[in-house]
Coordinates of C-alpha atoms in Angstrom, one line a residue:
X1 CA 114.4 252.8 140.4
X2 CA 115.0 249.1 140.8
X3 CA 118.8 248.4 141.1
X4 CA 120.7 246.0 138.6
X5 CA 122.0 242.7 139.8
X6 CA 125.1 241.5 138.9
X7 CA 125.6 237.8 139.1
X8 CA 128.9 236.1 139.8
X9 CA 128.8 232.4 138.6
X10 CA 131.6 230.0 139.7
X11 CA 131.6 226.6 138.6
X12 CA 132.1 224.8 141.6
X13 CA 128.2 225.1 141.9
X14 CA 128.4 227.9 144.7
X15 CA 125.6 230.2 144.7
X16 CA 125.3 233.4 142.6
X17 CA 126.8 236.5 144.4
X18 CA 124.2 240.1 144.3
X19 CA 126.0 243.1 144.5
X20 CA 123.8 245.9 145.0
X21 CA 123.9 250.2 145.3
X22 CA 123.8 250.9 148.8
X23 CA 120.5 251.4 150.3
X24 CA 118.7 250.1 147.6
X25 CA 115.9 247.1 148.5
X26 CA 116.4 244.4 146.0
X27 CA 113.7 241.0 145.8
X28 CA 115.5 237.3 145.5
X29 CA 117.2 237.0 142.7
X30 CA 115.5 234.7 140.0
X31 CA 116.6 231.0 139.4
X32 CA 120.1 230.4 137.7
X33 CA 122.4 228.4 136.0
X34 CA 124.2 225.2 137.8
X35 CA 127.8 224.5 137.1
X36 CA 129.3 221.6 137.5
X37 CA 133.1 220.8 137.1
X38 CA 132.8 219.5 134.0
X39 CA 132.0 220.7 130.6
X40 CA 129.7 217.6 129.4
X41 CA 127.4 218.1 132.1
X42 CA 126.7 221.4 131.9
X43 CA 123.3 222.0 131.2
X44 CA 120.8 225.3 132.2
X45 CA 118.8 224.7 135.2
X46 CA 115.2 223.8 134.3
X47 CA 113.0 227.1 134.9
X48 CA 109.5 226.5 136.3
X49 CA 107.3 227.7 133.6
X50 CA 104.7 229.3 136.9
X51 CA 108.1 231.2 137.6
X52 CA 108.3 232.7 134.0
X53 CA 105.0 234.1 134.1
X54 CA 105.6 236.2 137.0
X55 CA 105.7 239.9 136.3
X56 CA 108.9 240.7 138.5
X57 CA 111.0 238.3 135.8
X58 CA 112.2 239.9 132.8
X59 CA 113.7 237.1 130.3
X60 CA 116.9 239.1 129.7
X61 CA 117.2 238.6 133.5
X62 CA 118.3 235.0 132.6
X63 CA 121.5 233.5 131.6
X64 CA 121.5 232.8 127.6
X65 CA 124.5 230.6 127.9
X66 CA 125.9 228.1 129.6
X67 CA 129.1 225.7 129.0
X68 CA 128.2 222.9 126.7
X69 CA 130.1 220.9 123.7
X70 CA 129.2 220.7 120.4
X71 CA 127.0 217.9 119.7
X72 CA 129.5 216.5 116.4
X73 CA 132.6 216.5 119.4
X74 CA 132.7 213.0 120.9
X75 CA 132.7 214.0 124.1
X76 CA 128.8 215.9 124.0
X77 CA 127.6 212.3 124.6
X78 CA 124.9 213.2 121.8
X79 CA 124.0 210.0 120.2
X80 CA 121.2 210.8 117.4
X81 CA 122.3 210.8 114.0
X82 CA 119.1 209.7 112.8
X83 CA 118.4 212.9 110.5
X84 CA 122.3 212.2 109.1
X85 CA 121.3 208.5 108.4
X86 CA 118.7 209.6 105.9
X87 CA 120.5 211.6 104.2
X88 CA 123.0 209.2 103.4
X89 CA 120.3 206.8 102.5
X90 CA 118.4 209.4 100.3
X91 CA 121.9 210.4 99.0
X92 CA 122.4 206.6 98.0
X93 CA 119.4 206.1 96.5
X94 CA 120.1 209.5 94.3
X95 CA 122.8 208.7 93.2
X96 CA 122.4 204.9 92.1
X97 CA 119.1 206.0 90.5
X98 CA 121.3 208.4 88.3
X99 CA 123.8 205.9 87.5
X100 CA 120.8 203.8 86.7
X101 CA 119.5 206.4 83.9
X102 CA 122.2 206.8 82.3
X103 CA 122.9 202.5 81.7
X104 CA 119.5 202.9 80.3
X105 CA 120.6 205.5 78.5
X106 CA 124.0 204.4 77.0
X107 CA 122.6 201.0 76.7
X108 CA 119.0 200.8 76.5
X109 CA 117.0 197.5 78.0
X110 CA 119.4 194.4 78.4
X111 CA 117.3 192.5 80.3
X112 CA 116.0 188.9 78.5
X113 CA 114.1 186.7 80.8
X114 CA 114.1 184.0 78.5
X115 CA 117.5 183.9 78.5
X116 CA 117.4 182.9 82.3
X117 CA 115.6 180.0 81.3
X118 CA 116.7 178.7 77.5
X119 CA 120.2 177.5 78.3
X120 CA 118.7 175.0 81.3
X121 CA 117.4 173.4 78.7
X122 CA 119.2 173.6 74.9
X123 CA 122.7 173.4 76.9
X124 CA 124.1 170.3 75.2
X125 CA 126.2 169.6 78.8
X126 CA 122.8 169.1 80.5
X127 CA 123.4 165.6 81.3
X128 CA 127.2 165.8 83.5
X129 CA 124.7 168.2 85.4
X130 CA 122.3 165.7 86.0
X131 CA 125.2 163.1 86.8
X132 CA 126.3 165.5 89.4
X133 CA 123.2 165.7 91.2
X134 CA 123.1 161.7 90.8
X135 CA 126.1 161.2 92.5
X136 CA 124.9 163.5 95.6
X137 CA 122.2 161.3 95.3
X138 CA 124.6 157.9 95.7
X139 CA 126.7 159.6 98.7
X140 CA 123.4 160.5 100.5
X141 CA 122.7 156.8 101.0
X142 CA 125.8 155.2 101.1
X143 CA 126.9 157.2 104.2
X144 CA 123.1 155.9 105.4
X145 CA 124.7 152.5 104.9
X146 CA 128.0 153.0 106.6
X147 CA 126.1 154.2 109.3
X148 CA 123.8 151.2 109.7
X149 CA 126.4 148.7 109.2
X150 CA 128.6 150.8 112.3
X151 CA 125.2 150.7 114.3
X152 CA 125.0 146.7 114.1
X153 CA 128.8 146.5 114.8
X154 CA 129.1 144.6 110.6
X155 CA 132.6 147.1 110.4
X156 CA 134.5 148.5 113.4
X157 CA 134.4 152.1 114.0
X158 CA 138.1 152.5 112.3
X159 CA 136.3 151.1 109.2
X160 CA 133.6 153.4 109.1
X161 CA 135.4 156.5 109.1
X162 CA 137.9 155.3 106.2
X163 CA 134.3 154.7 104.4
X164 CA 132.8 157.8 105.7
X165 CA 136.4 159.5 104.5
X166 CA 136.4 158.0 100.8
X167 CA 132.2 159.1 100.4
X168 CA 133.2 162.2 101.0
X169 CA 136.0 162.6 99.1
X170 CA 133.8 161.2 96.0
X171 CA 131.3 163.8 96.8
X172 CA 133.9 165.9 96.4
X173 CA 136.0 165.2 94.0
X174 CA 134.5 163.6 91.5
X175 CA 131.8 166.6 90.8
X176 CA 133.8 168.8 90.5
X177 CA 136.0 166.9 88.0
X178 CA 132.9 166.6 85.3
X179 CA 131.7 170.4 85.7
X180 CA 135.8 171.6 85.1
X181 CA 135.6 168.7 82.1
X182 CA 132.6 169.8 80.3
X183 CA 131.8 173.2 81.3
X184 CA 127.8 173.5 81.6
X185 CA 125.6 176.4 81.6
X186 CA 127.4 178.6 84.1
X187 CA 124.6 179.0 86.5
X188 CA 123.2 175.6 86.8
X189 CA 127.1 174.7 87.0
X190 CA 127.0 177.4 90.1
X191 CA 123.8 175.8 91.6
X192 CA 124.8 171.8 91.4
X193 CA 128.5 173.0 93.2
X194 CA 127.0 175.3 95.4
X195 CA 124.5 172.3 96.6
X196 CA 127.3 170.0 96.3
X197 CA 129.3 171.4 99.2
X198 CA 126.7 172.1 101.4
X199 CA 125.5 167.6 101.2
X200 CA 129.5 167.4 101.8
X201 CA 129.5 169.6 105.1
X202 CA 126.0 167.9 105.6
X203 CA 127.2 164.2 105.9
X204 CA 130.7 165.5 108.2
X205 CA 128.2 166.4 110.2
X206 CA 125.7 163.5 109.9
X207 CA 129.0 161.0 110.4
X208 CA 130.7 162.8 113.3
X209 CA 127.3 163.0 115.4
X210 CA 126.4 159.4 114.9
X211 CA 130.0 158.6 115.6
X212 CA 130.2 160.3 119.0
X213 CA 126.5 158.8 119.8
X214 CA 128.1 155.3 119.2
X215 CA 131.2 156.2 121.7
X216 CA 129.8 158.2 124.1
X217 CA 129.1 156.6 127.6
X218 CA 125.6 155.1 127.9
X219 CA 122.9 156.0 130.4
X220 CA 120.2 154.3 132.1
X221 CA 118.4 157.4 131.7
X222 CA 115.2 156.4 129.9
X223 CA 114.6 160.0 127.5
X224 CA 111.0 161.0 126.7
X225 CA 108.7 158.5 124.7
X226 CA 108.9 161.6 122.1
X227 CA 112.4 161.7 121.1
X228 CA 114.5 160.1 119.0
X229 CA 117.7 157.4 120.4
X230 CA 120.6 155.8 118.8
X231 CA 120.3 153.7 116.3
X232 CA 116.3 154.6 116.0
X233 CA 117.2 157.6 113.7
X234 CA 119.1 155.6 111.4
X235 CA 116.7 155.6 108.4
X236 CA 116.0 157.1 105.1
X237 CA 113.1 159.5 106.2
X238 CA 115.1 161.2 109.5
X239 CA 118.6 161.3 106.8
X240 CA 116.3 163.6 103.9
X241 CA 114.6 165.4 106.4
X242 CA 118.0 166.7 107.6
X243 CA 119.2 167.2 104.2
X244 CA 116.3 169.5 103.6
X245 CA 116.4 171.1 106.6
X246 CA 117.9 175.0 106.8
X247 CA 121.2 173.8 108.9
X248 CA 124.4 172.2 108.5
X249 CA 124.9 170.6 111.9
X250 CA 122.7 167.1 112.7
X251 CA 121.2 166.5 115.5
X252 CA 118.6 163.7 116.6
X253 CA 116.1 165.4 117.2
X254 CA 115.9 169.2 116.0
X255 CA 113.2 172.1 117.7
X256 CA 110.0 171.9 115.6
X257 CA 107.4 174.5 115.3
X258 CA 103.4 173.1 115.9
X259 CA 102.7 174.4 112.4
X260 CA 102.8 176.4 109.4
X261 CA 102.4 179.7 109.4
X262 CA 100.5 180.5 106.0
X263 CA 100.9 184.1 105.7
X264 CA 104.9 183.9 106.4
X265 CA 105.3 181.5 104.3
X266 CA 103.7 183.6 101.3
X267 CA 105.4 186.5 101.9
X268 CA 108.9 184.9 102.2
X269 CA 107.8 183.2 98.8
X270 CA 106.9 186.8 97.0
X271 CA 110.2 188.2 98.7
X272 CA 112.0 185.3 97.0
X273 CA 110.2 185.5 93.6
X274 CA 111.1 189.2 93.6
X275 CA 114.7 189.8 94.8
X276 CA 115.4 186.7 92.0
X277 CA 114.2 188.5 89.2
X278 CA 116.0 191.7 90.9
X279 CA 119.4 190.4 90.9
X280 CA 119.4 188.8 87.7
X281 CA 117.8 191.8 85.8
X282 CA 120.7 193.5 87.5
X283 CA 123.2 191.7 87.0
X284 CA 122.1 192.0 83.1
X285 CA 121.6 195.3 82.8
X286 CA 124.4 196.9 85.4
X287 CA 127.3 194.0 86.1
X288 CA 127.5 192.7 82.4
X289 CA 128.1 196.0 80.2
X290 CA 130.7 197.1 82.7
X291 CA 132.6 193.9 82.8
X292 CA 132.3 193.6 79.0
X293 CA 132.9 197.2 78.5
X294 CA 136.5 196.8 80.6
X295 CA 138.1 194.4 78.7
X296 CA 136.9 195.4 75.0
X297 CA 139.1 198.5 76.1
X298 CA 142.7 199.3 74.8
X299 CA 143.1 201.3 78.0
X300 CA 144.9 198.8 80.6
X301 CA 146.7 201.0 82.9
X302 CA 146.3 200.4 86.1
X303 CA 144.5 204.1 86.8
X304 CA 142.0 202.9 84.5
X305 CA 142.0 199.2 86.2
X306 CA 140.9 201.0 89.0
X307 CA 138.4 203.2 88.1
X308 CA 136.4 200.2 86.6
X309 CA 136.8 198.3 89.4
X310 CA 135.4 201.0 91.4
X311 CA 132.5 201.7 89.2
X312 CA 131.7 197.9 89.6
X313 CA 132.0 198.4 93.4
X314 CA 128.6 199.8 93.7
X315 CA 126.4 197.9 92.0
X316 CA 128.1 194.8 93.2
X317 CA 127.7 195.1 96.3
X318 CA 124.0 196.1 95.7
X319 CA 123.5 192.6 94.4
X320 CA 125.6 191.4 97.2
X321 CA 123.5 192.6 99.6
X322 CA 120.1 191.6 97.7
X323 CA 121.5 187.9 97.4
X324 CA 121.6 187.8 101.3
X325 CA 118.3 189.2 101.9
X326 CA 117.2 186.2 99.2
X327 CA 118.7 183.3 100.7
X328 CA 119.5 183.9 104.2
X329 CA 116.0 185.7 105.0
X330 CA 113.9 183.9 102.0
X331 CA 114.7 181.1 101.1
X332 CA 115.8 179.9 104.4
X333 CA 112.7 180.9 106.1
X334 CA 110.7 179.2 103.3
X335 CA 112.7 175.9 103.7
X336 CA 112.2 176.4 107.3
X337 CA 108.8 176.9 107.3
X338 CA 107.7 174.2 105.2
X339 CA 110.0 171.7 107.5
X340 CA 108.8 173.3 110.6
X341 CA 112.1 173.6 111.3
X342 CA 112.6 176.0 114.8
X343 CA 115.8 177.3 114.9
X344 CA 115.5 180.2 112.4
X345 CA 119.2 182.2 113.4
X346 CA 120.4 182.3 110.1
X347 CA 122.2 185.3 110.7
X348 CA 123.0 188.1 113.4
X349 CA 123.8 191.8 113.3
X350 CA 127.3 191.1 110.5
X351 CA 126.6 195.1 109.7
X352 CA 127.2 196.0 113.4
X353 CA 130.8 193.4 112.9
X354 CA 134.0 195.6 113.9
X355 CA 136.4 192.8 113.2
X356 CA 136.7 190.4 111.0
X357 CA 136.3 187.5 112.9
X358 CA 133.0 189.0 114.1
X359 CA 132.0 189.4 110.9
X360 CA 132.1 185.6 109.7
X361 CA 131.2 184.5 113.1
X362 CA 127.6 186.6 112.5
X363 CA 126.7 186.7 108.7
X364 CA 126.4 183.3 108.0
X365 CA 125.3 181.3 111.3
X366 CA 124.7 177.4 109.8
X367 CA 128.2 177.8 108.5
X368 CA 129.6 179.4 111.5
X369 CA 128.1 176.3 113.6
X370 CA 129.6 173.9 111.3
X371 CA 132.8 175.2 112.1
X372 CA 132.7 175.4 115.5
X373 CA 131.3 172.1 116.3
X374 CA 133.6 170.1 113.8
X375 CA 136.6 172.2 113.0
X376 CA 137.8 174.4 116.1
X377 CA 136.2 172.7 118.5
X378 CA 137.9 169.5 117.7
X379 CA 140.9 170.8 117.2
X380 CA 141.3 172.7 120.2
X381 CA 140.4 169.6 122.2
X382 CA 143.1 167.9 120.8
X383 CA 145.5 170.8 122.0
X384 CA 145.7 173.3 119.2
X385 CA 145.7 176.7 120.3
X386 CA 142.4 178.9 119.4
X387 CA 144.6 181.2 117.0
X388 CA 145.9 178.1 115.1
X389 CA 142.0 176.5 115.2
X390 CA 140.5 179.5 113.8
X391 CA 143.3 179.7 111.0
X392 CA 142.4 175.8 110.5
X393 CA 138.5 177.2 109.7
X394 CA 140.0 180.5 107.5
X395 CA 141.8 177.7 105.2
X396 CA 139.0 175.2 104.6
X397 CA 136.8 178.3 104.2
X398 CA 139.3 179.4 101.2
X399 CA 139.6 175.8 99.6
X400 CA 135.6 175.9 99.7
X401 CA 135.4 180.1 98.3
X402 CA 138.0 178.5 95.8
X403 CA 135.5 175.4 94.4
X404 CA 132.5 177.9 94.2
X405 CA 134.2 180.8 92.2
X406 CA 136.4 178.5 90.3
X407 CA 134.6 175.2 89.4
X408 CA 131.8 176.9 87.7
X409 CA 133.7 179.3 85.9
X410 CA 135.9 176.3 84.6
X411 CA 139.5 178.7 85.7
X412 CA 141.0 177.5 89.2
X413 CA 143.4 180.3 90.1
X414 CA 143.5 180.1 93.5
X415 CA 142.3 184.3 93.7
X416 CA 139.6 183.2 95.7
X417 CA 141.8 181.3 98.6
X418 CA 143.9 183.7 98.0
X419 CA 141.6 186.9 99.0
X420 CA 139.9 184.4 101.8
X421 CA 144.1 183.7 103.3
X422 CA 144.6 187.4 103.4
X423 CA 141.2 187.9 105.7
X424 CA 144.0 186.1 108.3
X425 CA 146.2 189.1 108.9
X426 CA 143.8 191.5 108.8
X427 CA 141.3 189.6 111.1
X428 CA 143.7 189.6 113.9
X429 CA 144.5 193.0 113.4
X430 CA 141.2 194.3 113.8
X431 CA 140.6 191.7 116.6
X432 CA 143.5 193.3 118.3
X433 CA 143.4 196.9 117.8
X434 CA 140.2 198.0 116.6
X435 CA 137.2 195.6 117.8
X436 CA 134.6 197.6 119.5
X437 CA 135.5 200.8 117.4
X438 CA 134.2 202.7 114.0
X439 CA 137.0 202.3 112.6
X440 CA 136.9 198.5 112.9
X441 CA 133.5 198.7 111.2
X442 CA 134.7 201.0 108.2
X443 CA 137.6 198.1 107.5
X444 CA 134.8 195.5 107.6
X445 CA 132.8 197.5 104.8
X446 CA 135.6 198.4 103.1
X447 CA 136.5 194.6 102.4
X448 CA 133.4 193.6 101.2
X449 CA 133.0 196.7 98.8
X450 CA 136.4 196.7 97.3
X451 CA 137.3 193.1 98.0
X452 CA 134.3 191.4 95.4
X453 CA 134.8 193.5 92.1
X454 CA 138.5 193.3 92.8
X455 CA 137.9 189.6 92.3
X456 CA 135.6 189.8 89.6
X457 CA 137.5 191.8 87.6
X458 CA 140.2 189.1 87.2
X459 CA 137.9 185.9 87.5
X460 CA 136.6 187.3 84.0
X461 CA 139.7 188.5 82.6
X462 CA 140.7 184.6 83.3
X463 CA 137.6 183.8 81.3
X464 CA 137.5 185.8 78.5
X465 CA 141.5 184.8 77.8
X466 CA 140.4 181.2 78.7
X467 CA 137.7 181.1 75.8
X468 CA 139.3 183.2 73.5
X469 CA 140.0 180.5 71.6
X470 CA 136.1 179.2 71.2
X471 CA 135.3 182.8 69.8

């Protein structure tokens, strides 16, 4: 009768002890466990499966356990959540699909297409609209002029950027007056602003880099026959090429592509086609009975103010989300593609942010650029500290979030510089004390989810008591 080993297992990694009845022949003990000192290494030996099938091993002969975490600890070093991820995803999808059924429901089918269309062209303010877009026109070219008359030395550099200063300012200014004046057709309204600041930040940067190529120290350096010198991209054709162009920072001469790349440029077109119609539909049939449905209330305690905001949150954000896919992915790409333009980073990994300042350095790059190259940049070469430079960017990036919201909707408050001067604070705390951790990601998502119905919720309360008067 074959004796019964008894194993002794240290974790030190020494080997197994056999005790044994006297005078009893034993064979070699089959393989075992190895220890280590710690816990999170601990893992069974691995058995040789020619091993197993010998007839002297018996499978209770072998050690069932061993000392291991549990993979949801943090220190298993188990890294797979993909199953988890699903979930969540299949969860979200659940749940917005109910919420989606029962609008139906409670409402039935809000959503008009022709409404999209009709007030483009029966709005009786159709023509400031059109001035608007005229004067963008005007600025375009005058800051052309400025530029040639700097190149052939008719005004002094002093002269020009008082001239560059004032087109600016009346690209500005004076658009924004005649949308708060008249009050178009809130999304065309939306579209000429929204196009508005983007020529403004377009000719800063057209009039600083022409500036710096008219200062800089020359060199005897012929370039390559292919690109462009100063003053040879002083015209009309290199000036609308950059105004077209996916990017807010000029340059000379930008990376090009060798073509067009048919297929991409269809898809991108379909995406756009489609995620449009999305969002509006949407925005018709989810955004607009809440809203409505909040302030046609008698209920205005703030637990009921709260709920609504957070059963905006959702859907919000949904459209949030689609309007990024549309313009930074899209339309970008189709601008891009059609332009040849090469430099496609129109965004990084913003959803991976855990800071704030990570966050608006990543989710819109041509913005992000701007900034850098003629905000902080400047100002830190003029001895500013990088705290005060960045706070420098966080204010002009709340005067612009202020034109956007408020210009359009014909009610400056201020909510939007506002939220955008509060994003200080809270980006250097997460900077400090929680960049590079989950949590510093869940205050990231938790700003944009709660942040943007929050702000909705009293731009329209603003415009409902602001035209109560026309109803």
């Amino acid at each position: 009768m074959a004796g019964l080993v008894r194993r002794s297992e240290s974790y030190s990694g020494s080997v197994a002890e056999k005790s044994v009845s006297p005078g009893i022949q034993t064979a070699e003990a089959p393989a075992v466990l190895r220890r280590s000192s710690s816990a999170t290494e601990l893992l069974p030996a691995k058995l040789d499966d020619a091993k197993l099938k010998e007839p002297d091993t018996h499978h209770l002969d072998q050690s069932a356990h061993a000392v291991r975490d549990s993979l949801l600890h943090s220190g298993s070093g188990f890294e797979d959540f993909r199953g988890l991820y699903n979930l969540a995803l299949l969860a979200l999808i659940v749940s917005n699909l109910r919420m989606a059924l029962e609008n139906i429901s409670k409402y039935g089918i809000l959503v008009h297409p022709i409404q999209w269309v009709v007030p483009f062209f029966t709005d009786p303010h159709g023509v400031p609209v059109l001035a608007v877009w005229g004067i963008m026109g005007l600025c375009i070219f005058a800051a052309l002029g400025i530029e040639k008359l700097a190149a052939r030395k008719t005004c002094s550099a002093t002269v020009a950027l008082w001239l560059h200063v004032i087109n600016s300012a009346i690209l500005l200014i004076v658009p924004s007056a005649i949308l708060l004046y008249y009050h178009p057709f809130l999304l065309a309204s939306f579209i000429a602003i929204f196009e508005n600041v983007i020529v403004w930040m377009k000719l800063v940067s057209y009039a600083h880099v022409n500036h710096w190529c008219r200062t800089k120290p020359r060199d005897n350096e012929e370039p390559p026959k292919d690109l462009v010198r100063y003053p040879q991209n002083l015209n009309s054709r290199d000036l609308l090429y950059f105004i077209a162009a996916p990017t807010l920072c000029y340059e000379l001469n930008f990376p090009r592509v060798p073509k067009i790349r048919k297929r991409f440029l269809i898809r991108r077109c379909l995406e756009f086609v489609f995620f449009f119609i999305l969002v509006v539909s949407l925005g018709q049939q989810w955004i607009l009975p809440t809203v409505n449905n909040t302030f046609k209330s008698e209920h205005n305690s703030l637990v009921f103010m709260l709920e609504r905001t957070l059963k905006l949150a959702m859907p919000n954000f949904c459209i949030w989300l689609l309007l990024f896919y549309m313009f930074f992915h899209a339309w970008l790409n189709i601008t891009g593609e059609l332009l040849r333009f090469g430099d496609r980073q129109f965004y990084r990994d913003w959803w991976n942010a855990t800071s704030i300042f990570w966050f608006w350095r990543n989710w819109n790059i041509p913005v992000h650029k701007w900034a850098v190259r003629h905000v902080f940049r400047p100002l830190v070469s003029h001895g500013y500290t990088r705290l005060q430079s960045q706070i420098a960017v966080f204010l002009l990036s709340a005067i612009f979030h202020e034109v956007l919201v408020g210009v359009p909707l014909g009610i400056p408050r201020l909510w939007s510089f506002l939220a955008m001067l509060t994003q200080v604070p809270l980006a250097v705390v997460t900077e400090r004390y929680l960049k590079g951790t989950q949590y510093g990601n869940v205050v990231m998502w938790a700003s944009l989810l709660l942040g943007q119905p929050t702000a909705i919720m009293l731009y329209v309360k603003a415009y409902i008591d602001a035209h109560a008067d026309d109803s």
